[in-house]
GROMACS .gro file of C-alpha atoms in nm:
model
  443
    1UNK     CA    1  18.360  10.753  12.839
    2UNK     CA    2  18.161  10.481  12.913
    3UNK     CA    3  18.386  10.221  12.807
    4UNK     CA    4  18.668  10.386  13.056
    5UNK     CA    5  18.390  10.352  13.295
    6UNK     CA    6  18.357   9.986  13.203
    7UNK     CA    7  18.719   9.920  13.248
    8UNK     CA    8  18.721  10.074  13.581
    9UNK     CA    9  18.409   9.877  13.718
   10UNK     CA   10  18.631   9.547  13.541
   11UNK     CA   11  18.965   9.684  13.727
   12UNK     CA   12  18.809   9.764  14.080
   13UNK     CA   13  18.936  10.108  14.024
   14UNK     CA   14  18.770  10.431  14.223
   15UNK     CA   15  18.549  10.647  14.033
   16UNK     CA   16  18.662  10.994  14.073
   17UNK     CA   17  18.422  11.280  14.069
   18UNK     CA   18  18.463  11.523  13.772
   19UNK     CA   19  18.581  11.813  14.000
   20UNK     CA   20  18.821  11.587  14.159
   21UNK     CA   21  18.986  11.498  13.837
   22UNK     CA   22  19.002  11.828  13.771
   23UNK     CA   23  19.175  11.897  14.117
   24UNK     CA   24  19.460  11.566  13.980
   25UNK     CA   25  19.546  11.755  13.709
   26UNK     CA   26  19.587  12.113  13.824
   27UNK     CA   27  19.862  11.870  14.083
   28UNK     CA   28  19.996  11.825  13.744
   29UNK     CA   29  20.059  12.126  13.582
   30UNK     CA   30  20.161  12.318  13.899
   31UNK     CA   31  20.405  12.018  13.966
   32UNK     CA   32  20.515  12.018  13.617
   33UNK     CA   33  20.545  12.413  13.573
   34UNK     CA   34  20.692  12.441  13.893
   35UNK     CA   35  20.991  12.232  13.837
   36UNK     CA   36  21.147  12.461  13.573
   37UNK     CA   37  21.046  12.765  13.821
   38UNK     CA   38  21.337  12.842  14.049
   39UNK     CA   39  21.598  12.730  13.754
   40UNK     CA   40  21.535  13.009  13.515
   41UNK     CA   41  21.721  13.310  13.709
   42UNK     CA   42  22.038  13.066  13.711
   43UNK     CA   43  21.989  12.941  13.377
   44UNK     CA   44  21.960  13.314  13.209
   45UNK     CA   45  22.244  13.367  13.412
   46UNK     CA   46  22.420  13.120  13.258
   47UNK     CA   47  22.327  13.227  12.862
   48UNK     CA   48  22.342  13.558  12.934
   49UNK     CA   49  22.690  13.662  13.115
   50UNK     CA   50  22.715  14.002  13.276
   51UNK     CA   51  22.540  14.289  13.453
   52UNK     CA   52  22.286  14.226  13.184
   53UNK     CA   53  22.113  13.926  13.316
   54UNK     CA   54  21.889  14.083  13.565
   55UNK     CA   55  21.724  14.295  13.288
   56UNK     CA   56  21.702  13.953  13.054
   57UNK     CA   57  21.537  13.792  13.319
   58UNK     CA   58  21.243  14.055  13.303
   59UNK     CA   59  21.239  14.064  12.959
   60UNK     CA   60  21.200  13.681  12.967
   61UNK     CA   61  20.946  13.706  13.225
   62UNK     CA   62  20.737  14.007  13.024
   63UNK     CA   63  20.730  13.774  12.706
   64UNK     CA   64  20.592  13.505  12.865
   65UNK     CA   65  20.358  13.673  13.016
   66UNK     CA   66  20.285  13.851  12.674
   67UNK     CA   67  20.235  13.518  12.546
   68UNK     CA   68  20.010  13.410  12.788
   69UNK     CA   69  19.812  13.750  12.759
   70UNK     CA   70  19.715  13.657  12.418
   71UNK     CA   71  19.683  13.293  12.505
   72UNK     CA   72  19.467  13.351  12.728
   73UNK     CA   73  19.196  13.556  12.561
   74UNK     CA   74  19.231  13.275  12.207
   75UNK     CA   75  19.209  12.977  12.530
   76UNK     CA   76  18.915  13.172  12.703
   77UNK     CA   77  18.712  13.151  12.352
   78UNK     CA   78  18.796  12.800  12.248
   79UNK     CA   79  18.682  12.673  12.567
   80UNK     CA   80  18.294  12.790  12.530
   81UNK     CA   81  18.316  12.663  12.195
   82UNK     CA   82  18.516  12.325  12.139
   83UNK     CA   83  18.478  12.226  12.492
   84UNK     CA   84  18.693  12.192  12.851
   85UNK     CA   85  18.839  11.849  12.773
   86UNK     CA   86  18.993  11.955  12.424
   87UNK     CA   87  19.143  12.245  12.542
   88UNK     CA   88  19.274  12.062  12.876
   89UNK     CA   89  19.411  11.810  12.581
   90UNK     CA   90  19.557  12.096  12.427
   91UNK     CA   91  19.730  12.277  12.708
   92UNK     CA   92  19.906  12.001  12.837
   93UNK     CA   93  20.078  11.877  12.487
   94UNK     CA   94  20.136  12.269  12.500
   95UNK     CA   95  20.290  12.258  12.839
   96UNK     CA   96  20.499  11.937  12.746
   97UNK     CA   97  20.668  12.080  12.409
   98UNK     CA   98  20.784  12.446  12.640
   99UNK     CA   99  20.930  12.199  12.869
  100UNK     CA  100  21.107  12.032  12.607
  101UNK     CA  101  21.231  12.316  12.418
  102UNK     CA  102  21.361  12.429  12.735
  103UNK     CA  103  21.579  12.103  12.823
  104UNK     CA  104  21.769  12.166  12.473
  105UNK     CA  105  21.805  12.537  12.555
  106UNK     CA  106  22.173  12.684  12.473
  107UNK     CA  107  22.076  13.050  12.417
  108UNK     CA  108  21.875  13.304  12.545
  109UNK     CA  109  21.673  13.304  12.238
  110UNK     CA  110  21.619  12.976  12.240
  111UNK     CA  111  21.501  13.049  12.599
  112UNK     CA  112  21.206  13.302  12.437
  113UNK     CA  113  21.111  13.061  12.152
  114UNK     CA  114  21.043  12.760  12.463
  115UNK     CA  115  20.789  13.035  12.549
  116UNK     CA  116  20.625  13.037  12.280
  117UNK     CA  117  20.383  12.704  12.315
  118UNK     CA  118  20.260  12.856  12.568
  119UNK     CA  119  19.999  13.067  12.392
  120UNK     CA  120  19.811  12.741  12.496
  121UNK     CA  121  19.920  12.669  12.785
  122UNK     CA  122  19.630  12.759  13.057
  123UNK     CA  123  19.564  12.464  13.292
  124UNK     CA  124  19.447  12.683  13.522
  125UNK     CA  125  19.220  12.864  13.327
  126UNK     CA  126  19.112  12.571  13.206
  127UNK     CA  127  18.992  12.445  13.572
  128UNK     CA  128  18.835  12.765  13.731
  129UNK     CA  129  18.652  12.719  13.365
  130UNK     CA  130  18.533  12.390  13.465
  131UNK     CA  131  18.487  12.530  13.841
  132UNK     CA  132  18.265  12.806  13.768
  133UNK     CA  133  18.066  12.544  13.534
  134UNK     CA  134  18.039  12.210  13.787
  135UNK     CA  135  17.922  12.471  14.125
  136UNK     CA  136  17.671  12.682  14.189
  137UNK     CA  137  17.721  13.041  14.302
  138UNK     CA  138  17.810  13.079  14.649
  139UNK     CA  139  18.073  12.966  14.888
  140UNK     CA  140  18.064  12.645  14.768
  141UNK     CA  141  18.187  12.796  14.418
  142UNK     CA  142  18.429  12.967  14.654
  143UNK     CA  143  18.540  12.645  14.786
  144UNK     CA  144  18.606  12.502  14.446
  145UNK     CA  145  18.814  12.786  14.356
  146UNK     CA  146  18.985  12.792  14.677
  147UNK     CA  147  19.090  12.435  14.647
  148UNK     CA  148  19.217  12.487  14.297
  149UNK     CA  149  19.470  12.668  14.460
  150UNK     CA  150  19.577  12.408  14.707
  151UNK     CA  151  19.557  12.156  14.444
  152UNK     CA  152  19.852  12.366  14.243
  153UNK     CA  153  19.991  12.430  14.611
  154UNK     CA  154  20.085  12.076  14.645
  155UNK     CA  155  20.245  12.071  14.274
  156UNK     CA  156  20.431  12.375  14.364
  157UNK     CA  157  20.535  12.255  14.712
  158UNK     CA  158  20.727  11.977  14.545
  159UNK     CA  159  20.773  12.142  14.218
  160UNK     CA  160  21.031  12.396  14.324
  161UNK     CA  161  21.214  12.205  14.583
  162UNK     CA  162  21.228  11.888  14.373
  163UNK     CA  163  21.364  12.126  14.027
  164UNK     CA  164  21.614  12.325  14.243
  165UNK     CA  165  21.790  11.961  14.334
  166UNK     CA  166  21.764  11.777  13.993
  167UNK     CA  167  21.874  12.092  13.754
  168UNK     CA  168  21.735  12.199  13.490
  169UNK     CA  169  21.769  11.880  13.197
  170UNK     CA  170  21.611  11.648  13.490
  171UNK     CA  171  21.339  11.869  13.587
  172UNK     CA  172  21.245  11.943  13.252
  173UNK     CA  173  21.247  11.584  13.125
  174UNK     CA  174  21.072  11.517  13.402
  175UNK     CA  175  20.788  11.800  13.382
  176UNK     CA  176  20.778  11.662  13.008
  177UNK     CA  177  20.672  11.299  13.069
  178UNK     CA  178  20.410  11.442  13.340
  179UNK     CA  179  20.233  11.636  13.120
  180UNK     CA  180  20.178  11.359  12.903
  181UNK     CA  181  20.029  11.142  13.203
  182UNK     CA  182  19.795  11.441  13.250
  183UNK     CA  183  19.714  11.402  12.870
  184UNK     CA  184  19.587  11.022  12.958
  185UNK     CA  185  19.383  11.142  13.271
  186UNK     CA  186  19.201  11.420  13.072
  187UNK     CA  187  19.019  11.112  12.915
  188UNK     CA  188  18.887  11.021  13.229
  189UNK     CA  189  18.709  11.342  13.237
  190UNK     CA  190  18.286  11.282  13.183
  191UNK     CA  191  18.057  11.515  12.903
  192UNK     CA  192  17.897  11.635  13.257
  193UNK     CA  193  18.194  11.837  13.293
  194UNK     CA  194  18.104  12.054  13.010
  195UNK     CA  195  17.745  12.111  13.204
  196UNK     CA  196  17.657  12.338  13.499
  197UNK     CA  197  17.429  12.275  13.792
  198UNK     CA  198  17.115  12.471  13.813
  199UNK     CA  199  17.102  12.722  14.015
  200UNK     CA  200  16.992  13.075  13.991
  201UNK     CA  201  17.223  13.337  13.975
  202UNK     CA  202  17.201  13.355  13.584
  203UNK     CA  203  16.941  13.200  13.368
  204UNK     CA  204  17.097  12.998  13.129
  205UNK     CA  205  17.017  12.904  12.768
  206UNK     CA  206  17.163  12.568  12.714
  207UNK     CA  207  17.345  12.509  12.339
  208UNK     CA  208  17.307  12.866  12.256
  209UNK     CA  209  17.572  13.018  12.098
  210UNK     CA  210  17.662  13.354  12.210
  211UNK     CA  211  17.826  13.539  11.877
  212UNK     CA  212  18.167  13.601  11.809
  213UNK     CA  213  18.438  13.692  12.076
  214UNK     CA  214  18.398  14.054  12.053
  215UNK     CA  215  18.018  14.031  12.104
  216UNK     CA  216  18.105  13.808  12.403
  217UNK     CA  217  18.321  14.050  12.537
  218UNK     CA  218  18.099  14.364  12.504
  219UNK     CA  219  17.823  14.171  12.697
  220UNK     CA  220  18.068  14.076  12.987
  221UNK     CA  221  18.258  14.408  13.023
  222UNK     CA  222  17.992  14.630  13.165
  223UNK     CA  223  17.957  14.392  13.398
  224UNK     CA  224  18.285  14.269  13.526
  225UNK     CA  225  18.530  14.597  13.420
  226UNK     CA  226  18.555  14.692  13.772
  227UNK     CA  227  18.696  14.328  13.910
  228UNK     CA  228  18.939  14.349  13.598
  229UNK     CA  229  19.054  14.680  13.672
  230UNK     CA  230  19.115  14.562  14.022
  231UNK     CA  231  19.306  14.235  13.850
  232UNK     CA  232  19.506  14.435  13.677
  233UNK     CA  233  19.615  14.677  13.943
  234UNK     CA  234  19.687  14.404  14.180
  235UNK     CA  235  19.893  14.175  13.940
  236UNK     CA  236  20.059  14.453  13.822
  237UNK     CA  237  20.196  14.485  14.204
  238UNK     CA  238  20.227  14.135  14.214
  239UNK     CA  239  20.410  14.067  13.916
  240UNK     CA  240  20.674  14.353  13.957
  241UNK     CA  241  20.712  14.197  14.334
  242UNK     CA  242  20.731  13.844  14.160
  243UNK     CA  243  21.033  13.950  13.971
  244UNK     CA  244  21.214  14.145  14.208
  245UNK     CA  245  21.197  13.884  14.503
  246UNK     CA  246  21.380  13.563  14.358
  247UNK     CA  247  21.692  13.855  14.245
  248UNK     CA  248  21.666  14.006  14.641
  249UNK     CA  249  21.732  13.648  14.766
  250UNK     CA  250  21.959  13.591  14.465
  251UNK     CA  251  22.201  13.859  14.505
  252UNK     CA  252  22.130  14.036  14.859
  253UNK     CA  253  22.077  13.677  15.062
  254UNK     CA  254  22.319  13.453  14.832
  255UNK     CA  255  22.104  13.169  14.755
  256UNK     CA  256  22.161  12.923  14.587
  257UNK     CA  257  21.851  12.773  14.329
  258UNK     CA  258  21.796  12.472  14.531
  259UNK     CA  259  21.721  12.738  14.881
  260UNK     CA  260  21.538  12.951  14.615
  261UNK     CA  261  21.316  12.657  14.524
  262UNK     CA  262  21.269  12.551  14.916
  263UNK     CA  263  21.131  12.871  14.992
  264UNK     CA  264  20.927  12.923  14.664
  265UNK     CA  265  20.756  12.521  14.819
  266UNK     CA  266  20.706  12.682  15.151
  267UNK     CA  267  20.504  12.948  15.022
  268UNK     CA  268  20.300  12.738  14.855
  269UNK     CA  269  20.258  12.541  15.129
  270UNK     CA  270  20.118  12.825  15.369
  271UNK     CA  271  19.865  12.872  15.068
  272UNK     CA  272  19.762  12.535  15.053
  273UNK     CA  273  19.545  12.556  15.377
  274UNK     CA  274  19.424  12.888  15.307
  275UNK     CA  275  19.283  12.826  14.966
  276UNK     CA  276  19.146  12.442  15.149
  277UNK     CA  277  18.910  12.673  15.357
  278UNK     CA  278  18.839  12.952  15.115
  279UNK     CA  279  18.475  12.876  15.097
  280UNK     CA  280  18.422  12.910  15.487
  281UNK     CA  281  18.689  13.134  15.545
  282UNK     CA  282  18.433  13.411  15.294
  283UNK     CA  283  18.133  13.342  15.497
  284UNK     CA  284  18.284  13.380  15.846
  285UNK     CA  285  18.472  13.727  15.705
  286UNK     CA  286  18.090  13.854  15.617
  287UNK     CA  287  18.153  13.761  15.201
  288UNK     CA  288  18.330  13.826  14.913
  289UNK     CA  289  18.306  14.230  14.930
  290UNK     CA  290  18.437  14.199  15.258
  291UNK     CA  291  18.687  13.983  15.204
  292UNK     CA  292  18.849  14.165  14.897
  293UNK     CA  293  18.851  14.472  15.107
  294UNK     CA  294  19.037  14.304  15.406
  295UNK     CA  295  19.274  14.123  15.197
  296UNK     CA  296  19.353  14.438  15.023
  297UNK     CA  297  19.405  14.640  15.356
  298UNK     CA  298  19.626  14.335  15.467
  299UNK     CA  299  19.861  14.364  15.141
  300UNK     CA  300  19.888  14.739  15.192
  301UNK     CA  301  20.008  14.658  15.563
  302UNK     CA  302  20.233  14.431  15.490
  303UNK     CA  303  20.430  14.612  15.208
  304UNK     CA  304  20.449  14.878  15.464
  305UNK     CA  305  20.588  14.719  15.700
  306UNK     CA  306  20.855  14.542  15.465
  307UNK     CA  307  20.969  14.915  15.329
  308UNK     CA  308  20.986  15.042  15.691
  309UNK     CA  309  21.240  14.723  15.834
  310UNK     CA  310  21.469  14.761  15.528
  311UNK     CA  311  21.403  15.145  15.475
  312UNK     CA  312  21.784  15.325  15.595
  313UNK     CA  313  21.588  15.621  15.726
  314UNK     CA  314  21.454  15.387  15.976
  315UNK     CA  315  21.778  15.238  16.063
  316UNK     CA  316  21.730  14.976  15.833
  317UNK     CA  317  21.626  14.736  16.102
  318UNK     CA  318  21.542  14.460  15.857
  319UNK     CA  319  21.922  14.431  15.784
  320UNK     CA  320  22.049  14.420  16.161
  321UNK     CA  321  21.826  14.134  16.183
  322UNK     CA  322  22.030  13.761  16.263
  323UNK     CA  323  22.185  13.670  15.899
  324UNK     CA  324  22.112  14.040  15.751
  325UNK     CA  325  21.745  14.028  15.731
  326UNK     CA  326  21.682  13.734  15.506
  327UNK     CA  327  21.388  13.583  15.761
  328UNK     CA  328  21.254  13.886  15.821
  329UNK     CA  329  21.176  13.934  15.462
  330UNK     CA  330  21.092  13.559  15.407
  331UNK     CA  331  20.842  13.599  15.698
  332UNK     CA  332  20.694  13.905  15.529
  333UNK     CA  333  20.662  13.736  15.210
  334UNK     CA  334  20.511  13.415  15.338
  335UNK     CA  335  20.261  13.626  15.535
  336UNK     CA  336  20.159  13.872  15.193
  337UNK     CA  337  20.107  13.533  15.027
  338UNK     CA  338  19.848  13.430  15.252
  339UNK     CA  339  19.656  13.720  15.132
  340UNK     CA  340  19.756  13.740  14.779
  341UNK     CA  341  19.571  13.395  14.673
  342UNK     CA  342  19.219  13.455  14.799
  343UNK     CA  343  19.236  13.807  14.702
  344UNK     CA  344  19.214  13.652  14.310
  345UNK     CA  345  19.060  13.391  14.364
  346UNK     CA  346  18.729  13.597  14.506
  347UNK     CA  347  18.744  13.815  14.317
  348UNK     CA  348  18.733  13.569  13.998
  349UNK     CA  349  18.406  13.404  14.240
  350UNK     CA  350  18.250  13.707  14.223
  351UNK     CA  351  18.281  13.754  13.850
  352UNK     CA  352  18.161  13.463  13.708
  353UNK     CA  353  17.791  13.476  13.931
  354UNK     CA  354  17.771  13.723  13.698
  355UNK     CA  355  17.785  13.583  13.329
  356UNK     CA  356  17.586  13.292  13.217
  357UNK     CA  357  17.731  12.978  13.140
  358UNK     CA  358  17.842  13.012  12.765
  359UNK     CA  359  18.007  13.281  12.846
  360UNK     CA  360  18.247  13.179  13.173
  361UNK     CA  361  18.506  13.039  12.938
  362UNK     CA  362  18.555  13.405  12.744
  363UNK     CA  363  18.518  13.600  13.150
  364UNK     CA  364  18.783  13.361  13.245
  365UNK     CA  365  19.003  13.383  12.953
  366UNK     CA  366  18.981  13.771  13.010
  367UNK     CA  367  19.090  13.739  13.362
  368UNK     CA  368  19.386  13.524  13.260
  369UNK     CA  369  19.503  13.788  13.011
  370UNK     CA  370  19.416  14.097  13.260
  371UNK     CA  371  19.681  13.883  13.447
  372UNK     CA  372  19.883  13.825  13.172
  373UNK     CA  373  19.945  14.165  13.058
  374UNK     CA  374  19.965  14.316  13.457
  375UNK     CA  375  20.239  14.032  13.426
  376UNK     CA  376  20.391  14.186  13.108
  377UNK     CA  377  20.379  14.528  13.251
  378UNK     CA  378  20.507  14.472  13.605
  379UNK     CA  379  20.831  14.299  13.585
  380UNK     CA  380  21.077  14.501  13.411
  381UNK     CA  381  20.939  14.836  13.614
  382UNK     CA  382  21.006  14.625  13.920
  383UNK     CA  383  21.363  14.534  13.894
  384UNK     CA  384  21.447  14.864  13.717
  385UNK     CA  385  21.315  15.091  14.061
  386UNK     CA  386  21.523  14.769  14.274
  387UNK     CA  387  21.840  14.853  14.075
  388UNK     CA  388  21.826  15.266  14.066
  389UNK     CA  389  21.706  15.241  14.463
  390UNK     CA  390  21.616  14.983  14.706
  391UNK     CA  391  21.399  14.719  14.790
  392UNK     CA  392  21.247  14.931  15.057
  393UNK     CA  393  21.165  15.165  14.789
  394UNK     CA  394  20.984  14.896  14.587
  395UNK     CA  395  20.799  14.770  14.878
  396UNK     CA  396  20.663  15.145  14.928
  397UNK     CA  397  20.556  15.161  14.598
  398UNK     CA  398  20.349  14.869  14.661
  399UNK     CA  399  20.246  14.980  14.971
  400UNK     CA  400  20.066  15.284  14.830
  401UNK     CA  401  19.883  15.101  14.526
  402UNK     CA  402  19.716  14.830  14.716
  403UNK     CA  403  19.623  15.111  14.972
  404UNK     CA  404  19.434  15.287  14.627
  405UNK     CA  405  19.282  14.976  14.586
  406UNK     CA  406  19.186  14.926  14.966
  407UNK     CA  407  19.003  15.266  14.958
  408UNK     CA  408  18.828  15.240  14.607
  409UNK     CA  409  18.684  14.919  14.694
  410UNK     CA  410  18.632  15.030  15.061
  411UNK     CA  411  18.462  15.351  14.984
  412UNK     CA  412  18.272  15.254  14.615
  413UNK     CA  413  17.907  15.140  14.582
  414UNK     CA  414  17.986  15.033  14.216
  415UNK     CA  415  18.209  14.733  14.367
  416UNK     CA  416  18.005  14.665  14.664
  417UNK     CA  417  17.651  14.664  14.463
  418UNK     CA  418  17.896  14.408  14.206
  419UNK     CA  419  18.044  14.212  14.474
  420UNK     CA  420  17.696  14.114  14.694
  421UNK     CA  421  17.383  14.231  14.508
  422UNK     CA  422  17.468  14.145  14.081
  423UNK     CA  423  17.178  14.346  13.939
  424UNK     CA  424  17.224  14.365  13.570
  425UNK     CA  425  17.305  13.957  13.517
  426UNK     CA  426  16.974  13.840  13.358
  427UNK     CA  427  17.005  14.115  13.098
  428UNK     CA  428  17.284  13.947  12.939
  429UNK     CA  429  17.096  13.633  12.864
  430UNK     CA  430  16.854  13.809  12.649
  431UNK     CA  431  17.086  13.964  12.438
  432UNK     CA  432  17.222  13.611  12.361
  433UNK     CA  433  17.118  13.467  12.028
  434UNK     CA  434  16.845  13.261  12.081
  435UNK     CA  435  16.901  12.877  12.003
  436UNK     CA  436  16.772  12.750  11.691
  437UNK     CA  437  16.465  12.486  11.708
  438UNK     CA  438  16.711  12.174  11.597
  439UNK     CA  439  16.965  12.245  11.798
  440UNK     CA  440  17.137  11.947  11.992
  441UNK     CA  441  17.018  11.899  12.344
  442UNK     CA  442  17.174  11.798  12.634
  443UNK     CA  443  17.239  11.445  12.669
   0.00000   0.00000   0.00000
């Protein structure tokens, strides 16, 4: 490290902070990722001829996230024990050989075996990791989180766009090569990353290992289970939403991938300012609690009001809309997204005040695979209700579980007492085991 900083002080380069670099690469991945994104509808398409495409699509998309479910509680555990810039190392050669296994694709099962790498492939686990270790508690943890999401806005504003116009051998040679520049700036990444400020939401106990991965689990769980559950619920919705909107503007809106990937930047775009302001937007809301509870209510409106405008009984307004509904259900999208991203992301701020350092790599890794497996789950229900009915029906259906949501965490002292007063946090650190008289200290 120090010689890179001696080369930089030789080169008149900037020195960037640690949470900066961090904020590079997740630019990176989401770039990288996202340039394969809008391709893979068309490209299943392509392997897979016939009415069965649409259900191979799901499949593909409950794999991966199968994958990633077990990925991410394996990632979640190597990062509290061999370290943030090994396993940043390790996702992006990860990331770099499913992008290259998916350029020489020429069957669908080749398709599912390019997923397989990605059992390591969690960049962004990886920085809300280093996140939750370089901030204190508080909005400006918030506001590190919150940026992490416009830093993999701005990857997956071009991402999409950029993939949809070069096809799929460009983009993925492409996303290929810039995972291995992400490689070279994980270097650049200081031991301080590996470190957390002091503050005092937990007390810490530097160097001490805390047991296997169940033990770590069974000390985070009775703390955290109710922000999982909610994880779950929520990206069960959004996954089975996930799959069925690229196939709605697909097949109902005929678009093509490169107007697929165009609207897939300009979500990401609208999130980008959103997740920018995260940390101030939670303070001037009245917190976390509150805002999980209005971005819940908001999610639950706004399904509503998408399976009302393209609901027949109601006259199907959404469809009499100029060129048969497609902004109206754009402009419903864009505007759940807004909502969707902090909703996570606080809820993940909440969670790791809670845990003490050694153990934010395991919570995280947890929350990845609650993800994951809401991810796994979601899909293939999803397009399965849009073929037997509608998309109003689907919209209904997530209408009425965010509304669950909205009044469990409206109505439950258990989430409220978790969300703004953490009571039980300093019991985990006794129940760590305690560090042994020559153990390494901090440098």
């Amino acid at each position: 490290y120090y010689r890179i900083c001696g080369v930089r002080q030789f080169l008149r380069l900037p020195m960037l902070e640690p949470l900066h670099t961090v904020y590079l690469l997740i630019v990176l991945y989401a770039l990288c990722y996202q340039l394969q994104s809008p391709l893979e509808p068309f490209l299943v398409e392509q392997l897979v001829r016939g009415p069965d495409a649409a259900s191979s699509y799901a499949r593909l998309q409950s794999f991966f996230s199968l994958v990633q479910m077990a990925g991410s509680f394996l990632v979640g555990y190597l990062l509290d024990t061999i370290g943030l810039r090994g396993m940043f190392m390790v996702n992006f050669l990860a990331c770099a050989a499913c992008y290259a296994m998916l350029a020489s694709a020429s069957s669908i099962e080749l398709l599912f075996a390019s997923k397989l790498p990605s059992l390591f492939q969690a960049g962004f686990l990886c920085a809300q990791t280093a996140a939750a270790k370089l901030t204190p508690s508080g909005p400006e943890r918030a506001t590190a989180l919150g940026r992490l999401t416009s830093a993999y806005t701005i990857g997956g504003v071009v991402g999409p766009a950029l993939g949809g116009y070069l096809g799929t051998q460009a983009s993925a040679t492409l996303a290929v090569l810039g995972s291995f520049v992400a490689v070279g700036l994980v270097v650049l990444l200081p031991k301080a990353v590996e470190q957390s400020p002091t503050t005092n939401e937990v007390a810490q106990q530097p160097n001490t290992p805390a047991g296997s991965w169940v033990h770590r689990m069974m000390l985070i769980l009775p703390l955290v289970w109710p922000l999982l559950a909610s994880k779950m619920l929520s990206g069960f919705i959004n996954s089975a939403m996930g799959a069925v909107r690229p196939l709605v503007l697909k097949n109902e809106f005929n678009f093509s991938s490169s107007r697929l990937g165009v609207f897939m930047s300009a979500t990401f775009l609208v999130n980008a300012l959103v997740g920018f302001y995260l940390g101030h937007i939670t303070s001037l809301v009245g917190g976390p609690f509150s805002t999980v509870v209005k971005c819940l209510g908001a999610m639950a409106v706004g399904y509503l009001a998408m399976a009302t405008a393209f609901e027949p009984v109601f006259l199907g307004v959404g469809w009499l809309t100029p060129n048969g509904g497609v902004w109206v259900f754009m402009g419903l999208t864009l505007l759940l997204s807004i909502f969707q991203f902090p909703l996570a992301t606080t809820i993940t701020s909440i969670s790791t005040t809670l845990v003490p350092t050694q153990l934010k790599g395991t919570l995280v890794g947890a929350e990845h695979a609650t993800f994951a497996l809401a991810g796994l789950l979601g899909p293939s229900p999803g397009v399965a209700l849009l073929q037997v009915t509608s998309l109003a029906s689907v919209a209904a259906g997530a209408c009425l579980m965010y509304l669950t949501l909205f009044f469990i965490w409206r109505f439950s002292g258990l989430l409220a007492d978790a969300a703004d007063e953490p009571s039980q946090t300093k019991e985990v650190t006794s129940l760590l085991p305690k560090a042994s008289p020559d153990s390494p200290k901090d440098e």
